[in-house]
Coordinates of N, CA and C in Angstrom, one line a residue:
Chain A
X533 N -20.6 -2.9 -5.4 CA -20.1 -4.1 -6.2 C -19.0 -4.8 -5.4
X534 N -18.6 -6.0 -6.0 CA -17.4 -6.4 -5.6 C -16.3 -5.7 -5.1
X535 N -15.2 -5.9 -4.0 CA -14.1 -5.3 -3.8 C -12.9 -6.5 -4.7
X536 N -12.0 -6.0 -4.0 CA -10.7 -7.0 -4.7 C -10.5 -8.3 -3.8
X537 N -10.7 -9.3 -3.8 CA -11.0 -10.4 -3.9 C -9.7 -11.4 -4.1
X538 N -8.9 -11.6 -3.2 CA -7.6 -12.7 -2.9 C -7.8 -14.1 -1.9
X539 N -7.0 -14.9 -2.4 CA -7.8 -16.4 -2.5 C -5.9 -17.4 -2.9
X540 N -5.6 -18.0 -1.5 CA -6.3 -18.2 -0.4 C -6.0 -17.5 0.4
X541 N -6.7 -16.8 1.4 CA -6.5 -16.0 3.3 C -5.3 -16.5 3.4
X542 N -5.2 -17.9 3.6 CA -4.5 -17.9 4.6 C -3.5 -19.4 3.6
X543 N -1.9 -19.7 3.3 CA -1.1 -20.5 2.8 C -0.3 -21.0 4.0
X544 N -0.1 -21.9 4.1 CA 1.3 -22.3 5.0 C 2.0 -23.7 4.0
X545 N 2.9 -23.2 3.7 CA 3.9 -24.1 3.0 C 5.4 -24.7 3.7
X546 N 5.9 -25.3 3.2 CA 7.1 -25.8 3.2 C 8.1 -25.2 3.0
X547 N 9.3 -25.1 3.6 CA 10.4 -24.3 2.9 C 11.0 -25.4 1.6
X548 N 11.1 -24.7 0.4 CA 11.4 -25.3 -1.1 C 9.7 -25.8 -1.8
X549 N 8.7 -25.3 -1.3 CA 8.0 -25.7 -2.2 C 7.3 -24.5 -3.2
X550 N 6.1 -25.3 -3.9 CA 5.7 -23.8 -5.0 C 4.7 -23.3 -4.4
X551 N 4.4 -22.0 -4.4 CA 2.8 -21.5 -4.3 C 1.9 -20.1 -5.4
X552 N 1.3 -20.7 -5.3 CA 0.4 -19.8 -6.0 C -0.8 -18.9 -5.8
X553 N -0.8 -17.4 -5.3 CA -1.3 -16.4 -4.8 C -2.6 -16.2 -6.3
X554 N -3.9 -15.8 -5.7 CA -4.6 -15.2 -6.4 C -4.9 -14.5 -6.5
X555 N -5.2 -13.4 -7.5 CA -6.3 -12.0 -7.0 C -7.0 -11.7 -8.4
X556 N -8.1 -11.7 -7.6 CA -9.6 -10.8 -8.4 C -9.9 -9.6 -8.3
X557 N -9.3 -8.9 -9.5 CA -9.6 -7.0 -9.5 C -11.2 -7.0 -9.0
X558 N -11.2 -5.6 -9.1 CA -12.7 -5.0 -9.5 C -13.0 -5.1 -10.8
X559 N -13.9 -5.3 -10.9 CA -14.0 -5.6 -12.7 C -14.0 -4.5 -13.4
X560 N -13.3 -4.3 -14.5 CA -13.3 -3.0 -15.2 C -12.0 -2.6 -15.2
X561 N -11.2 -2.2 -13.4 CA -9.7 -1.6 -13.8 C -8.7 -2.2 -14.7
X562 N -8.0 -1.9 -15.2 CA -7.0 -2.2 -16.1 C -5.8 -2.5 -15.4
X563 N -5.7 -1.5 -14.2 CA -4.5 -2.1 -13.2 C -4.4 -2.5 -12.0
X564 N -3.2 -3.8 -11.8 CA -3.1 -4.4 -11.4 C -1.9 -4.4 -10.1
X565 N -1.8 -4.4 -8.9 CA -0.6 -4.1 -8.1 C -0.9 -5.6 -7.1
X566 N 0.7 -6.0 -7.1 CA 1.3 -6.5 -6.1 C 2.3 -5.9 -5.0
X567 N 2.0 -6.2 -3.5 CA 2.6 -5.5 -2.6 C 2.9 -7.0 -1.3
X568 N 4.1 -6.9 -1.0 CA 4.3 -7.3 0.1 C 4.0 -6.6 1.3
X569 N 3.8 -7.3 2.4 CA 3.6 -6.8 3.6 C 4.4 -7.5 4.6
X570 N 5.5 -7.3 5.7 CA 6.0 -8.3 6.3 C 5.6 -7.4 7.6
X571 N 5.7 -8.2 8.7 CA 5.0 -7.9 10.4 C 5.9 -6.3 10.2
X572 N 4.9 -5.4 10.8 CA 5.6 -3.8 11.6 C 6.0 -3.3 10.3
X573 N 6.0 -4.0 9.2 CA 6.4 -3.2 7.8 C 5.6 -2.4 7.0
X574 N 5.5 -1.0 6.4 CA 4.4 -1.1 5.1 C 4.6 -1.8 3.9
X575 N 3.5 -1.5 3.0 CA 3.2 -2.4 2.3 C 5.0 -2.2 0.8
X576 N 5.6 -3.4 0.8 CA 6.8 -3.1 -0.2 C 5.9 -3.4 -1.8
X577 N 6.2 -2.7 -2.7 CA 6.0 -2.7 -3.8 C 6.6 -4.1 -4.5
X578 N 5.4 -4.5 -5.2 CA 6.7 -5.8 -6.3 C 6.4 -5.4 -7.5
X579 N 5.2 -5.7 -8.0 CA 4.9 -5.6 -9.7 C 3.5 -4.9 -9.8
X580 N 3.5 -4.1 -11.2 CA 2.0 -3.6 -11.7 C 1.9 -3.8 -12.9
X581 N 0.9 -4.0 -13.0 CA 0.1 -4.5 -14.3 C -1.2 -3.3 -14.7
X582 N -0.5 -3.4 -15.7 CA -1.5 -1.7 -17.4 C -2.2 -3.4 -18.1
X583 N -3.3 -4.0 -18.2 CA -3.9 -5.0 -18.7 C -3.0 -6.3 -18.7
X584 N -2.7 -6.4 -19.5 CA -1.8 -8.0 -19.2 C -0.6 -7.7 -19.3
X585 N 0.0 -7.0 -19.6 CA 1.5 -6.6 -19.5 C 1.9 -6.4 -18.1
X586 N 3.7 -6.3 -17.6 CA 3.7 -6.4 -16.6 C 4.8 -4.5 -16.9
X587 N 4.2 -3.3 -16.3 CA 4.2 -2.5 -16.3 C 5.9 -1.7 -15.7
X588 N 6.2 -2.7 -14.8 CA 7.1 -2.6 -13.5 C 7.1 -3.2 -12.7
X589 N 8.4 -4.6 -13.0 CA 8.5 -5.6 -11.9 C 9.4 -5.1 -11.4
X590 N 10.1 -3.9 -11.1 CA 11.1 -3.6 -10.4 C 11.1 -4.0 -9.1
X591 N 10.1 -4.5 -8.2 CA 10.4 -4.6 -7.2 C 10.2 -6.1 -6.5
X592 N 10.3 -7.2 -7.9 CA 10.2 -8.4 -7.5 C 11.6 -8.9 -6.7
X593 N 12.1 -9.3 -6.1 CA 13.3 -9.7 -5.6 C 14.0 -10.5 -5.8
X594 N 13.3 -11.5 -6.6 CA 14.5 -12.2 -7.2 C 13.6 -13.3 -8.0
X595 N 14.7 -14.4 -8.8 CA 13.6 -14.5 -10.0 C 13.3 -15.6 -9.6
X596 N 12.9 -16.1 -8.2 CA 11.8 -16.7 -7.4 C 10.7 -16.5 -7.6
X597 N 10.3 -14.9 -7.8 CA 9.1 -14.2 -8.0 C 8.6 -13.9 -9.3
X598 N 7.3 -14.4 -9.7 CA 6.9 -14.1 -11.2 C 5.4 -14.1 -10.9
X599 N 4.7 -13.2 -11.9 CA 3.5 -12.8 -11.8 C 2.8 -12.8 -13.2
X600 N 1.9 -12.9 -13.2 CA 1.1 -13.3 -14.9 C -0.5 -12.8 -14.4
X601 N -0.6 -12.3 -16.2 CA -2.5 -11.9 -15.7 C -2.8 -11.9 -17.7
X602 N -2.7 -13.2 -17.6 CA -2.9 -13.5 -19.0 C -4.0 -13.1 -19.6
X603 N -4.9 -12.3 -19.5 CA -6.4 -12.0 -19.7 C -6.8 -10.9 -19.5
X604 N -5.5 -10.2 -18.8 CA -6.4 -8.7 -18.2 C -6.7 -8.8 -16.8
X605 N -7.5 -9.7 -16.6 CA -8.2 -9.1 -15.4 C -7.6 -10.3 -14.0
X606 N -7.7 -11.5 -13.9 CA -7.1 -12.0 -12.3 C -5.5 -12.2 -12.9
X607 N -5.1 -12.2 -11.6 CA -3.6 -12.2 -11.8 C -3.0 -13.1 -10.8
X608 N -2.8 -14.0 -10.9 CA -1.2 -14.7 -10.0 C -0.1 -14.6 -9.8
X609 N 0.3 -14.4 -8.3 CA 1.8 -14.4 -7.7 C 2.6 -15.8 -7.7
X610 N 3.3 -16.2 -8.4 CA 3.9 -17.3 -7.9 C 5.0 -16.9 -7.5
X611 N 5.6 -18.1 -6.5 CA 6.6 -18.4 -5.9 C 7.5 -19.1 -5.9
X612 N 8.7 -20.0 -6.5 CA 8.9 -21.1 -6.4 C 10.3 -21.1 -5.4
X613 N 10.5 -22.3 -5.0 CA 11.4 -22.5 -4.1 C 10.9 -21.7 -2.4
X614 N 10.2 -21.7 -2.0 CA 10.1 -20.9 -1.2 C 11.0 -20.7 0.2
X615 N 11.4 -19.9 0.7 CA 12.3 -19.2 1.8 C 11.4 -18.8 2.8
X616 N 11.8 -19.1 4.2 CA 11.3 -18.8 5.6 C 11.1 -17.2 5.5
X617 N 12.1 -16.5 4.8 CA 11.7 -15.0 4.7 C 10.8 -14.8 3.6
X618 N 10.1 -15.6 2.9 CA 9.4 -15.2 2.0 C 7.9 -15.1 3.1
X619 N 8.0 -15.4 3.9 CA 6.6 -15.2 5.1 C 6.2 -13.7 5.3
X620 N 4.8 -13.4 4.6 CA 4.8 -12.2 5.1 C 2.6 -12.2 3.9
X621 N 2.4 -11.0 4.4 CA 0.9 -10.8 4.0 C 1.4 -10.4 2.6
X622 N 0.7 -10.9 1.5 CA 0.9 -10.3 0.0 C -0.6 -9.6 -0.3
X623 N -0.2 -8.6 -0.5 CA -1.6 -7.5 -1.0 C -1.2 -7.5 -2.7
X624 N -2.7 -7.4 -3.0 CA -3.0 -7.0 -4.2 C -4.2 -5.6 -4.5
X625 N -3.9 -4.9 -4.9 CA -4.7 -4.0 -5.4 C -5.3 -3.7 -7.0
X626 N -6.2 -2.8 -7.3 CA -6.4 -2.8 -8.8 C -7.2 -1.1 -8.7
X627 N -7.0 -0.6 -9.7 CA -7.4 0.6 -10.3 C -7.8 0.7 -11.3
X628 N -8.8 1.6 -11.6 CA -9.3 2.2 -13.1 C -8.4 2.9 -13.8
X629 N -7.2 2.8 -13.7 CA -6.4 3.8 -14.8 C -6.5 3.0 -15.4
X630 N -6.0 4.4 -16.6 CA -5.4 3.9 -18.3 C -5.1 4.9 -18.9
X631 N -4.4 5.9 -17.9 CA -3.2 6.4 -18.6 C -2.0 6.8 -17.1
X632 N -0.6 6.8 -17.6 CA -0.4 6.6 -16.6 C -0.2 7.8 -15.8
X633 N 0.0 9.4 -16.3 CA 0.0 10.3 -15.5 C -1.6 10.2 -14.9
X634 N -2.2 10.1 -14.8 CA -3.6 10.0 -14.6 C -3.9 9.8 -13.2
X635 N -4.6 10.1 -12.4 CA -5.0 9.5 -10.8 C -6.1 8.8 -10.6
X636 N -5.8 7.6 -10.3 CA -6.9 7.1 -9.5 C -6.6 6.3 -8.7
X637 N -7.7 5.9 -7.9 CA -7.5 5.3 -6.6 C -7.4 3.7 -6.6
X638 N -6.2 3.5 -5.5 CA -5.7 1.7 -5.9 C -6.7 1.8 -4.8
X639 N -7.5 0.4 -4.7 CA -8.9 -0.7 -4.1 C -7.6 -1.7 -3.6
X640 N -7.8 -1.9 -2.4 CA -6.8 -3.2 -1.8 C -7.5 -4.4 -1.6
X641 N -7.0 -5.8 -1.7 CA -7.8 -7.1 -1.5 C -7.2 -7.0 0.6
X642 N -8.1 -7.9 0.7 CA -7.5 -8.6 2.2 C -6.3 -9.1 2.4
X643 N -5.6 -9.5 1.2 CA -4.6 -10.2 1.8 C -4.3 -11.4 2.1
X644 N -3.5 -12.3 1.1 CA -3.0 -13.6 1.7 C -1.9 -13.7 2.3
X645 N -1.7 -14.6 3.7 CA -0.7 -14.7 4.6 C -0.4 -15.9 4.3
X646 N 1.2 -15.7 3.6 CA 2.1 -16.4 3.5 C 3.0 -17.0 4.5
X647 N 2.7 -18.1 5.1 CA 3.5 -18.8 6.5 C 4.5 -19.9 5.4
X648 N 5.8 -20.0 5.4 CA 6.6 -20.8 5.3 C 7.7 -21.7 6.2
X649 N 7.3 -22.7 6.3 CA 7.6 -23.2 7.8 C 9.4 -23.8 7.6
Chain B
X233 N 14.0 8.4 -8.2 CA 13.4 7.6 -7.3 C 12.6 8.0 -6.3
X234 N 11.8 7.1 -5.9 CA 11.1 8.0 -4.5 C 10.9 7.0 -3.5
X235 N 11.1 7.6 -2.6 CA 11.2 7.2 -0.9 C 10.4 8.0 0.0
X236 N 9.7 7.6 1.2 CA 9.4 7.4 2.1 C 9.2 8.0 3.7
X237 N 9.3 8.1 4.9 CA 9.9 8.4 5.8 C 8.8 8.7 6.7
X238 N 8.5 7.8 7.6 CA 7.5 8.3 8.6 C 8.7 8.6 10.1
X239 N 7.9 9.3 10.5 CA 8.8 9.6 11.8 C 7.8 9.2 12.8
X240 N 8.4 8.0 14.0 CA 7.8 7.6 14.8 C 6.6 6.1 14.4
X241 N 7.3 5.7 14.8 CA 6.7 3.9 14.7 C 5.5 4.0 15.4
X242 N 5.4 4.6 16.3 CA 4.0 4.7 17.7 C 3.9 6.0 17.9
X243 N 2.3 6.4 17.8 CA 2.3 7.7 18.5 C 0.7 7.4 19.2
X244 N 1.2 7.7 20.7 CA 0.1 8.2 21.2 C -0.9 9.5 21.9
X245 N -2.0 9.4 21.8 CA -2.4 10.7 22.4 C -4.0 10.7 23.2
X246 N -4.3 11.1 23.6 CA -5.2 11.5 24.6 C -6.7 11.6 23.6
X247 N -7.7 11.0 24.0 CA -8.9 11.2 22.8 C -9.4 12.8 23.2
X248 N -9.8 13.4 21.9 CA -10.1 14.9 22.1 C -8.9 15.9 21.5
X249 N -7.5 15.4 21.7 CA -5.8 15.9 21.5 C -6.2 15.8 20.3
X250 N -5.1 16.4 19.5 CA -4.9 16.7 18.2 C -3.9 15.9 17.9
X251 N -4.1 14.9 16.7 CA -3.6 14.0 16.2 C -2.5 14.4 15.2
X252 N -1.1 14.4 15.1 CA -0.1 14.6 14.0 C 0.7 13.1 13.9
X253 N 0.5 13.0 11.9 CA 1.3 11.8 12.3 C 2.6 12.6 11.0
X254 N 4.2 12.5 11.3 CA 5.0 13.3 10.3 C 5.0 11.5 8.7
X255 N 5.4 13.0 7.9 CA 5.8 11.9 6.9 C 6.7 12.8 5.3
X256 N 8.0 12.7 5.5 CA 8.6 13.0 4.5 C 8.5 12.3 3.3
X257 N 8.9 12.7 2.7 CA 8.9 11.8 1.2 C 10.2 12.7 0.2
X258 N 10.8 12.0 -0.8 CA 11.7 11.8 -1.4 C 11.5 11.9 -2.9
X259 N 12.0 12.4 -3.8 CA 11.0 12.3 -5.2 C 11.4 13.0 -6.2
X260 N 12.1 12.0 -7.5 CA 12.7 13.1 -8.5 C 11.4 13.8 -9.5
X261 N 10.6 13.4 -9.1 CA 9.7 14.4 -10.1 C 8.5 14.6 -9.3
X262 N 7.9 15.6 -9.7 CA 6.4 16.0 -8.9 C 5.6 15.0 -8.4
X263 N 5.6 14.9 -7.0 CA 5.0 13.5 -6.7 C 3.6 13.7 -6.3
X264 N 3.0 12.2 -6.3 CA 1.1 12.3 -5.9 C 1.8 11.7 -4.1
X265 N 0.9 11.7 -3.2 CA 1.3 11.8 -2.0 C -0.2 11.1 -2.0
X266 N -0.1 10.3 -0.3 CA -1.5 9.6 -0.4 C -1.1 9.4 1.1
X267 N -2.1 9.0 2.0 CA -2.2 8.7 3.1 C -3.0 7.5 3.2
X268 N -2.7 6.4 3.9 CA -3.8 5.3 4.0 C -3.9 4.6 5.3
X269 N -4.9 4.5 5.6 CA -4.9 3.8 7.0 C -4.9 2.3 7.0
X270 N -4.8 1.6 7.9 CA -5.5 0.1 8.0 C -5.8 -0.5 9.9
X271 N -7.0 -0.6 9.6 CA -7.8 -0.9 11.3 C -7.5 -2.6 11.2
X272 N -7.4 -3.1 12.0 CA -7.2 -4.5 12.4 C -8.0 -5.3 11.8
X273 N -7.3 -6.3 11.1 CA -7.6 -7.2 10.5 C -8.7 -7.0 9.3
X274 N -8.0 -5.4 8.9 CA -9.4 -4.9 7.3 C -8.1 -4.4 6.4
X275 N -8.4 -4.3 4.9 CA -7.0 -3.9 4.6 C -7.2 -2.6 4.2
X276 N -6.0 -2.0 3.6 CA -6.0 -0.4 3.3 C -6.9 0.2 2.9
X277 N -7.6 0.6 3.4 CA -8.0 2.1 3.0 C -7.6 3.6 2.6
X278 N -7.9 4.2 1.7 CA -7.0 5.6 0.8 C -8.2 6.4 2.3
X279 N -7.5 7.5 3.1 CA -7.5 8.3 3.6 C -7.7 9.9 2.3
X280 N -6.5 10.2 2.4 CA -6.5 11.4 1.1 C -5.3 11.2 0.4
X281 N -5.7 12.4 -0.3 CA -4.9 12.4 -1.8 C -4.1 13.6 -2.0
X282 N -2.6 13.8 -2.4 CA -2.4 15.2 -2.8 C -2.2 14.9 -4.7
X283 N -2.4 15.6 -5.2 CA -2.2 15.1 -6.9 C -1.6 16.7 -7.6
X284 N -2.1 17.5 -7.8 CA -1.8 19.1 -7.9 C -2.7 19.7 -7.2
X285 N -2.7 21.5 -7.2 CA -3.8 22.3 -7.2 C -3.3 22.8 -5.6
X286 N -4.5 22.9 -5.1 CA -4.6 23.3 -3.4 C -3.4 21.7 -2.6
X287 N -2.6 22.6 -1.8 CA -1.9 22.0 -1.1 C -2.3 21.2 0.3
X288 N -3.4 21.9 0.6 CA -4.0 21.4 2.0 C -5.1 20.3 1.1
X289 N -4.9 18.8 1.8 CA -6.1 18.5 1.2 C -6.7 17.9 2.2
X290 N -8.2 17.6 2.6 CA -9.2 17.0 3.4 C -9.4 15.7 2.9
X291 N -9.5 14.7 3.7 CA -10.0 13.3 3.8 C -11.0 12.7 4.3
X292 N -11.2 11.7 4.4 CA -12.2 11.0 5.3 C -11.6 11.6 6.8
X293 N -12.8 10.9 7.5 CA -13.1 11.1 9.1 C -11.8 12.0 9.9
X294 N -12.3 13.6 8.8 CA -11.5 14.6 9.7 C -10.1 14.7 9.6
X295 N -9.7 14.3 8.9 CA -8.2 14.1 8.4 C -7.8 14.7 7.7
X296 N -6.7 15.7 7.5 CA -6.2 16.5 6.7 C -4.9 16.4 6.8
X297 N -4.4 16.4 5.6 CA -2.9 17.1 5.4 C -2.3 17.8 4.4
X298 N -1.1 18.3 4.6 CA -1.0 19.7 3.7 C 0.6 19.2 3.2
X299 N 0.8 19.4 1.5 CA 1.8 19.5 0.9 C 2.8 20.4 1.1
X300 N 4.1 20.1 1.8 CA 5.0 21.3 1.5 C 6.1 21.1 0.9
X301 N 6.4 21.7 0.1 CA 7.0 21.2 -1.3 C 8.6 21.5 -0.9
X302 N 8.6 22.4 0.3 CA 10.0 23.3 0.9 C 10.4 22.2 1.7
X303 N 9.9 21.3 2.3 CA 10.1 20.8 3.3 C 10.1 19.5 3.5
X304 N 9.6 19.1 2.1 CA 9.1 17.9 1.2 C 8.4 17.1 2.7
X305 N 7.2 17.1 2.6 CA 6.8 17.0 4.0 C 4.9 16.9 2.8
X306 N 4.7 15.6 4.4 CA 3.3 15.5 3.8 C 2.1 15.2 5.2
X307 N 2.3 16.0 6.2 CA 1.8 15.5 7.7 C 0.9 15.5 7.6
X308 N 0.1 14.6 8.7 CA -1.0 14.0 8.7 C -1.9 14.7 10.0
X309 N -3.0 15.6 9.8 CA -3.3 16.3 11.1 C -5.0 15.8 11.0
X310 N -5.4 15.9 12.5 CA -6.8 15.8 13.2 C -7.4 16.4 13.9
X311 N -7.8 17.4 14.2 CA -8.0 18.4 15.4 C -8.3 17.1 16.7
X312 N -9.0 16.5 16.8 CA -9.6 15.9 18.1 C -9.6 14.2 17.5
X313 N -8.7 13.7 18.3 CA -8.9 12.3 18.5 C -9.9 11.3 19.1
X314 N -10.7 10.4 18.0 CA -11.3 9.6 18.8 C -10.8 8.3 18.9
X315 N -11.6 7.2 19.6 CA -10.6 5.9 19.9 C -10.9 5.3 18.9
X316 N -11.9 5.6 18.2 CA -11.9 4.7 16.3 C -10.7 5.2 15.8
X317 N -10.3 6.2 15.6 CA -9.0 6.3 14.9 C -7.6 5.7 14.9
X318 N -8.0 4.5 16.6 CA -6.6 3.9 16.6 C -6.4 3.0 15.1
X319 N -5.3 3.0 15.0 CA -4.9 2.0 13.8 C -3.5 2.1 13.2
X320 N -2.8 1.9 11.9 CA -2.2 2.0 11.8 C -2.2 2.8 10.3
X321 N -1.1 3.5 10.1 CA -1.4 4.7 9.1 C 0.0 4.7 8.3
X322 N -0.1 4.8 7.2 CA 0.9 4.8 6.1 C 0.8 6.1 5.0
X323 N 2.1 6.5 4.7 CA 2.1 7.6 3.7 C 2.9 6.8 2.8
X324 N 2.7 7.4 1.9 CA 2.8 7.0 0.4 C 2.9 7.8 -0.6
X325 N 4.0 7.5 -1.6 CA 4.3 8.2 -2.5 C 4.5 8.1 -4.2
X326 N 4.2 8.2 -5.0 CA 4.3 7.5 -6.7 C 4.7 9.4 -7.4
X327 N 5.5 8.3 -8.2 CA 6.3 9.4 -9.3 C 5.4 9.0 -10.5
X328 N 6.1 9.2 -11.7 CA 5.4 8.3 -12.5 C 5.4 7.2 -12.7
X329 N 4.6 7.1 -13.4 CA 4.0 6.1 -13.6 C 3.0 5.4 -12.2
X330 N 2.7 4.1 -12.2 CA 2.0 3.9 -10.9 C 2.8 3.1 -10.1
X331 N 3.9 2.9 -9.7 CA 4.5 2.5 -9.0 C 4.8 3.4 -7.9
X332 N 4.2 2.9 -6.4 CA 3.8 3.4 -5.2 C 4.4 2.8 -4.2
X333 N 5.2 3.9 -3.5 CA 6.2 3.6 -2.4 C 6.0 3.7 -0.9
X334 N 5.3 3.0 -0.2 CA 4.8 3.2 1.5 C 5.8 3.1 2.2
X335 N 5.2 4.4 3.0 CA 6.7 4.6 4.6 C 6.1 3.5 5.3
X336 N 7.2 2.8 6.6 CA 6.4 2.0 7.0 C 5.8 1.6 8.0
X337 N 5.0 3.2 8.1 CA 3.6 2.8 9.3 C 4.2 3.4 10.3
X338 N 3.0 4.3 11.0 CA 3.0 4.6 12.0 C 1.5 4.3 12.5
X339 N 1.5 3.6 14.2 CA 0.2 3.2 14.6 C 0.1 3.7 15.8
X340 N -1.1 4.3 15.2 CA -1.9 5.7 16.7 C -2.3 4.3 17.5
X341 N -2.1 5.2 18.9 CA -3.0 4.7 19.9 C -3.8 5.9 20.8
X342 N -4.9 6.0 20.8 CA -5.4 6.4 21.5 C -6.2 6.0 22.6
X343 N -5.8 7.5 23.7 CA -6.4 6.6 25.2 C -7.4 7.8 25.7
X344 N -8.5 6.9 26.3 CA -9.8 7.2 26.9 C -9.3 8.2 27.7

């Protein structure tokens, strides 16, 4: 079947403008993860998402960053104002959990590269 | 909280050598531990998993690593390197809930 599915590859914006990250779970998981990636770095944690709720934004960075998945299933990263350090690969993943001590395996999308000029 | 810690940004070795990549981790409650790779220009891939039970756990393509709870240590071993295995490789760690914390990378090179 489908993998996780992020759209667009590739953004290059402006410094101060808005953007808007997409991602298409696998169909069925309930959860939802956002991860930064900046060059030589691993992937930094932002937000997860248990269906439409947002589970743990502890690692958004500031409230530039907000995330919604009004439906359950695709979810958007936005950005507003954007910063030359906001340049980096944004991963998204998704999993079949639904409970949280529970294990299962996060599915990662490709990745959109965030260029802010 | 939980944290991280790979030791060594680069490691290389000889194809056929035995592949170690280190990875501490940090963690106020019993943690799941994960290993992930990522080959150029494909995204992550889950290698293995520790969750409970047996401490040594097996992965994809020959990959193993063992839980040591004394040493809070999660290393990454291969008996014999081949040159598909260059890439780069991340340990990882989640407490509860699902919020998941990646050291940040260490990238094998292997030479002919």
């Amino acid at each position: 079947g489908a993998g996780v599915s992020q759209t667009p590859s590739n953004k290059v914006t402006e410094k101060g403008k808005y953007v808007e990250l997409r991602c298409d779970p696998i169909s069925g998981h309930t959860a939802l993860y956002w991860y930064r990636q900046s060059l030589g770095q691993g992937p930094e944690f932002l937000i997860y998402f248990q269906g439409t709720g947002a589970a743990d934004d502890s690692g958004l960075p500031n409230d530039r960053f907000f995330a919604v998945r009004p439906e359950g299933s695709v979810s958007t990263l936005k950005i507003q104002r954007t910063e030359r350090g906001d340049s980096a690969v944004y991963l998204c993943a998704s999993s079949l959990t639904k409970a949280a001590e529970s294990y299962n395996e996060q599915f990662f999308g490709p990745g959109t590269r965030l260029t802010v000029l | 909280a939980q944290s991280v810690t790979q030791l060594g940004s680069h490691v290389s070795v000889s194809e056929g050598a035995l592949v170690l990549l280190r990875c501490n981790y940090s963690s106020s409650v019993p943690p799941y531990l994960f290993w992930y790779v990522q080959y150029p220009n494909q995204g992550l891939q889950l290698l293995l998993k520790y969750t409970t039970g047996a401490t040594l756990v097996k992965g994809i393509n020959g990959f193993e690593a063992e839980f040591k709870k004394s040493e809070t240590s999660f290393h990454l071993t291969k008996p014999s390197a081949h040159m598909s295995d260059a890439a780069e490789y991340f340990c990882a760690v989640r407490g509860r809930g699902l919020k998941t914390i990646f050291g940040a990378g260490t990238r094998l090179f292997v030479k002919a």
